[in-house]
Coordinates of C-alpha atoms in Angstrom, one line a residue:
X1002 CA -76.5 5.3 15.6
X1003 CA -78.7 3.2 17.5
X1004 CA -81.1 0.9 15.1
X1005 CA -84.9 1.2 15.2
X1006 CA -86.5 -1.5 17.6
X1007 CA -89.3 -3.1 17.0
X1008 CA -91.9 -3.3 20.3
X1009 CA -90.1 -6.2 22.4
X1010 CA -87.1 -6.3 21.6
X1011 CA -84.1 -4.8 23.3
X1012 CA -83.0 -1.2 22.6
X1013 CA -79.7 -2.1 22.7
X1014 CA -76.8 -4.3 21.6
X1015 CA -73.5 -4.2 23.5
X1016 CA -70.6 -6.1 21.8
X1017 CA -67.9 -7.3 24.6
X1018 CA -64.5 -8.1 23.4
X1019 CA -62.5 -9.8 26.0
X1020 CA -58.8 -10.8 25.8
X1021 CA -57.6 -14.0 27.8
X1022 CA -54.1 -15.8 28.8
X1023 CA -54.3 -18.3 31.6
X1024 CA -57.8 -16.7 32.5
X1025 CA -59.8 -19.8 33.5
X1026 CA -59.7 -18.6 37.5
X1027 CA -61.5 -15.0 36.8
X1028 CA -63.4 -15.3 33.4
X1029 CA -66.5 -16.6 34.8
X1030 CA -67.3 -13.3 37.0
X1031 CA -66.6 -11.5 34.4
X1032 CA -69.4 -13.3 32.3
X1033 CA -71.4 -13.3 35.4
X1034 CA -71.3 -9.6 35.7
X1035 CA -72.3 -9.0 32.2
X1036 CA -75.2 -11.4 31.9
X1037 CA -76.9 -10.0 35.6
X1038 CA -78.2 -7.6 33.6
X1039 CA -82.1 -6.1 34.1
X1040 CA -82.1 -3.7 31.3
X1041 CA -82.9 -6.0 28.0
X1042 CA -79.8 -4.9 26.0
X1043 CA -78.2 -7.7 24.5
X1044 CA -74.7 -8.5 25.2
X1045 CA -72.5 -10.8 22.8
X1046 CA -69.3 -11.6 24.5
X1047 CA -66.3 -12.6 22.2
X1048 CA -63.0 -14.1 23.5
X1049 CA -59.7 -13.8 21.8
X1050 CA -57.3 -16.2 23.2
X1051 CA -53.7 -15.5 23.2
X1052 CA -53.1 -19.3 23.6
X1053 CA -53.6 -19.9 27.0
X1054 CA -52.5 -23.8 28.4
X1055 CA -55.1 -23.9 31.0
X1056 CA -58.6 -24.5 30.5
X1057 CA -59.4 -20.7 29.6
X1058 CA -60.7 -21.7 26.0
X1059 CA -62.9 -25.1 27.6
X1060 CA -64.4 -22.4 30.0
X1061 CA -65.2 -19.8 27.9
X1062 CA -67.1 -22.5 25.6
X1063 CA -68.7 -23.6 28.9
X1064 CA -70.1 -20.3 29.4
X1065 CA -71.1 -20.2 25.7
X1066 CA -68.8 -18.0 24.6
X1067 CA -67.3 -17.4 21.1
X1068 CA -63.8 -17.8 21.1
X1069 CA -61.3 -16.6 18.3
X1070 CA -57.6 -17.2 18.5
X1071 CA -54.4 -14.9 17.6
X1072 CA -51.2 -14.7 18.6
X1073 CA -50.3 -13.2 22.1
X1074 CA -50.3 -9.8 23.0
X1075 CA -53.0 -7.8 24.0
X1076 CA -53.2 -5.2 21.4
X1077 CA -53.0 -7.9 19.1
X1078 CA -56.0 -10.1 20.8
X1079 CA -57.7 -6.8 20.8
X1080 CA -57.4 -6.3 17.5
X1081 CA -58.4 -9.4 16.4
X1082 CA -61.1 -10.2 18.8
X1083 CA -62.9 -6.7 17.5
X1084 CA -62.3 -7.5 13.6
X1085 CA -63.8 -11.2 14.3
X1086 CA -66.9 -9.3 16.1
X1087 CA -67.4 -6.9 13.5
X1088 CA -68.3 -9.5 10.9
X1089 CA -71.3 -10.2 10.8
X1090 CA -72.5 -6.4 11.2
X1091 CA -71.9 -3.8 13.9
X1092 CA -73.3 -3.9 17.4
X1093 CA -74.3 0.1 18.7
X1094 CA -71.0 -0.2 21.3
X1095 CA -68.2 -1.9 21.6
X1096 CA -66.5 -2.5 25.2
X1097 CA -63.3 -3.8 25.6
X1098 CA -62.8 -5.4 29.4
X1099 CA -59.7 -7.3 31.1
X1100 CA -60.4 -10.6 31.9
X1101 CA -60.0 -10.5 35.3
X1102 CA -62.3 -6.9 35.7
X1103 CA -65.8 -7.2 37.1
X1104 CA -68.6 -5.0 36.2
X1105 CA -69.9 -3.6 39.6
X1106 CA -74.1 -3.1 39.9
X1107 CA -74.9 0.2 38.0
X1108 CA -72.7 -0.2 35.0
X1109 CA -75.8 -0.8 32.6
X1110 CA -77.5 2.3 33.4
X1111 CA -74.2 3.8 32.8
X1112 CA -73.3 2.6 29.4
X1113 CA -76.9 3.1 28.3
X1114 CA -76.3 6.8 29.2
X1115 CA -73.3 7.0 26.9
X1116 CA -75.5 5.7 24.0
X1117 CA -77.9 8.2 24.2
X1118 CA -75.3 11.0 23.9
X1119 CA -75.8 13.1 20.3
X1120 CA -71.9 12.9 20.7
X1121 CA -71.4 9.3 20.6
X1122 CA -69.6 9.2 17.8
X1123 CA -66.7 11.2 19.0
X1124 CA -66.3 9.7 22.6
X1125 CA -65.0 7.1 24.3
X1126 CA -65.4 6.4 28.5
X1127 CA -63.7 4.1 30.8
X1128 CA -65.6 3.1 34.3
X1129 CA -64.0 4.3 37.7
X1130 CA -61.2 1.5 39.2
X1131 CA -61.3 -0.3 41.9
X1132 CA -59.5 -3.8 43.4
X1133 CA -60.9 -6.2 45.2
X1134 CA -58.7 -5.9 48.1
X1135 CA -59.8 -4.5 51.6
X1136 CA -56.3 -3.3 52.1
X1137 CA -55.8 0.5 52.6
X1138 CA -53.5 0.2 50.0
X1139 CA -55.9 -0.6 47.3
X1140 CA -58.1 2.4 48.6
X1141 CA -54.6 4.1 47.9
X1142 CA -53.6 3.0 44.5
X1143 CA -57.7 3.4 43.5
X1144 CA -57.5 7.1 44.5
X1145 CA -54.4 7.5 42.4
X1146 CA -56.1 6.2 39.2
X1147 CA -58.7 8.3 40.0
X1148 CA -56.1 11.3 40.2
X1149 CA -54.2 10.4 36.9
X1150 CA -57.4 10.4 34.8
X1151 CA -58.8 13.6 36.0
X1152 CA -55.3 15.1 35.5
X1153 CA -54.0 13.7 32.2
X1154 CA -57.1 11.7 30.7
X1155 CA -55.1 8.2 30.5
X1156 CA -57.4 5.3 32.1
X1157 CA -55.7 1.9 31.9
X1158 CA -57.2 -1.1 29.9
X1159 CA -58.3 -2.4 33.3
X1160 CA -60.7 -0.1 33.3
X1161 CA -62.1 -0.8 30.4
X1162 CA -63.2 1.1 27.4
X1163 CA -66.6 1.9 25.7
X1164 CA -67.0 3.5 22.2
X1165 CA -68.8 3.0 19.1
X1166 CA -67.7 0.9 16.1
X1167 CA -68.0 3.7 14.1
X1168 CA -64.9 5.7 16.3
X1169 CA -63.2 2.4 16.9
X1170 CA -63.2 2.2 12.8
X1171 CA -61.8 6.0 12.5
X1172 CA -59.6 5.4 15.0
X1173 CA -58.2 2.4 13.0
X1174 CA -58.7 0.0 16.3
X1175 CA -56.3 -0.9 18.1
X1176 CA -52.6 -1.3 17.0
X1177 CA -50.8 -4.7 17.6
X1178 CA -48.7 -4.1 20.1
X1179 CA -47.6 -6.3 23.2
X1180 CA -47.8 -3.6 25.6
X1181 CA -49.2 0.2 26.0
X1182 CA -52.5 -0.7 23.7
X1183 CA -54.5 0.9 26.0
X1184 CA -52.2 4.0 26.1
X1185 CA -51.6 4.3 23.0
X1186 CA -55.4 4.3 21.5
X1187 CA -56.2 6.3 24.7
X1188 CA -53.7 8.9 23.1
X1189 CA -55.7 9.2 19.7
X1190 CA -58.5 9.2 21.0
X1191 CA -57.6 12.4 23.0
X1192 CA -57.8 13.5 26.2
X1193 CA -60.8 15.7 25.6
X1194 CA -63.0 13.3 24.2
X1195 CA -62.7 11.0 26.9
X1196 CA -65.0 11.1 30.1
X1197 CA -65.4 8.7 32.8
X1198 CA -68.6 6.6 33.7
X1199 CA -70.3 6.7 37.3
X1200 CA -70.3 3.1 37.6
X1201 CA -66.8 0.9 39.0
X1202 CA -64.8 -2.2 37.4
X1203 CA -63.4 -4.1 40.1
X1204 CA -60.1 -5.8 38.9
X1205 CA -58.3 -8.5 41.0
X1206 CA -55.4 -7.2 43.2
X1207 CA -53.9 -10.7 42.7
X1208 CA -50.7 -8.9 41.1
X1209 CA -50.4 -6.3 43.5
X1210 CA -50.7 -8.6 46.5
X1211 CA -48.3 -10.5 45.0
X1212 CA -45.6 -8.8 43.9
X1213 CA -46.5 -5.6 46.6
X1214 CA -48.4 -2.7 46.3
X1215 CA -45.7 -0.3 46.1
X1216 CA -43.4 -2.2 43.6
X1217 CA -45.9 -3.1 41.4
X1218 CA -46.5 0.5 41.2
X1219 CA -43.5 1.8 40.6
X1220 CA -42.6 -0.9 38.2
X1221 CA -46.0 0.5 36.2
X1222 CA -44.9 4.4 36.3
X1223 CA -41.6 3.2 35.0
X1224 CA -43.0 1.6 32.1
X1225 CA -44.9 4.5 31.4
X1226 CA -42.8 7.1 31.6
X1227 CA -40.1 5.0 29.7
X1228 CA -43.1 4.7 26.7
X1229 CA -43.5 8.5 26.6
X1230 CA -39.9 8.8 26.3
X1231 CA -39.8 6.9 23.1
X1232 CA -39.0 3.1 24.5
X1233 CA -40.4 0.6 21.5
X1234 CA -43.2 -1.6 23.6
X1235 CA -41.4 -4.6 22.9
X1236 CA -38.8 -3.8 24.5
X1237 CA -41.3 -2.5 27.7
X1238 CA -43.0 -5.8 27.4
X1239 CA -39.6 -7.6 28.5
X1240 CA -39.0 -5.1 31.1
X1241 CA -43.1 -5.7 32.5
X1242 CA -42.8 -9.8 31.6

């Protein structure tokens, strides 16, 4: 439920948990994106660091960040970075973001829509994809995503996820895995009780420029359909690695 608010002070508070390895490169426009804001909610940013040997953890402090530390492994970091933000009480949404994902201008009216939803409880909502690449290839692969969700209901942690603390408890968070977390809670949360958001998080193309559009792809839809066929994520994160 979203707490009374007294005249002057913002209607609402949006916890941000954000995982980080070897992030120091993209976690400052992250930050940046979440503190343009013009609404007045409040935003608390939490890092969980996966023990990262660059200066991820100096920069985060920098930014004034609080930073937690777990082992590595995303659904891991998750799950600890969440736990360590639900301390000290809970926030009215939780939003779990990649590190290297930028908010893109409309994503506050968007997330203030979701709160005001009677069915907040019971939903979850991801924002639309995108890269930042100008390569028709990133138009490509951000149609595809755009396919795959509408089809099967199965955003990727890139494109974030919003809920409240009160599903994220039901739900029993996120499970400590080392790949698939965002999969796998997508899964219980169930396809008809997520939606997507009007407003894009743009997420660098780094890897795909890299390693090529196409492989990188493929490589991704083999993981995937190797998960659904039963193959431990462990043994999936060697594969990925």
């Amino acid at each position: 439920m979203l707490r009374p608010v007294a005249t002057g002070e913002p209607a609402l508070r949006l916890q941000v948990v954000i995982p980080t390895l070897n992030a120091a490169t993209t976690l400052s426009a992250a930050v940046a994106a979440l503190r343009a804001g013009k609404t007045g909610m409040t935003v608390d940013i939490l890092i969980c660091d996966g023990g990262s040997v660059d200066a991820t953890t100096k920069a985060a402090e920098a930014l004034g960040l609080r930073v937690v530390r777990s082992e590595k492994g995303r659904g891991r970091q998750l799950r600890a970075g969440a736990k360590a933000a639900l301390l000290d009480g809970d926030p009215d949404l939780l939003l779990f973001l990649h590190a290297d994902s930028t908010l893109q201008p409309g994503w506050e009216e968007a997330v203030v829509g979701f709160a005001a939803r009677a069915d907040r409880d019971e939903k979850a909502c991801y924002f639309q994809f995108a890269l930042d690449d100008a390569a028709p290839a990133a138009r490509r692969l951000e149609r595809l995503v755009a396919w795959r969700c509408r089809t099967f209901g199965l955003p990727y942690g890139d494109q974030g996820l919003l809920l409240t603390p009160a599903l994220y408890r039901k739900l029993g968070g996120f499970n400590s895995l080392p790949l698939m977390e965002d999969v796998e809670i997508v899964q219980r949360i169930g396809r008809d009780n997520m939606f997507p958001l009007t407003a894009s998080l743009e997420t660098s193309a780094q890897r795909y420029r890299q390693s090529g559009y196409l492989r990188r792809s493929l490589r991704n839809l083999i993981c995937l359909s190797l998960y659904f066929l039963g193959v431990p994520p462990h043994v999936l994160a060697r594969l990925y690695g």
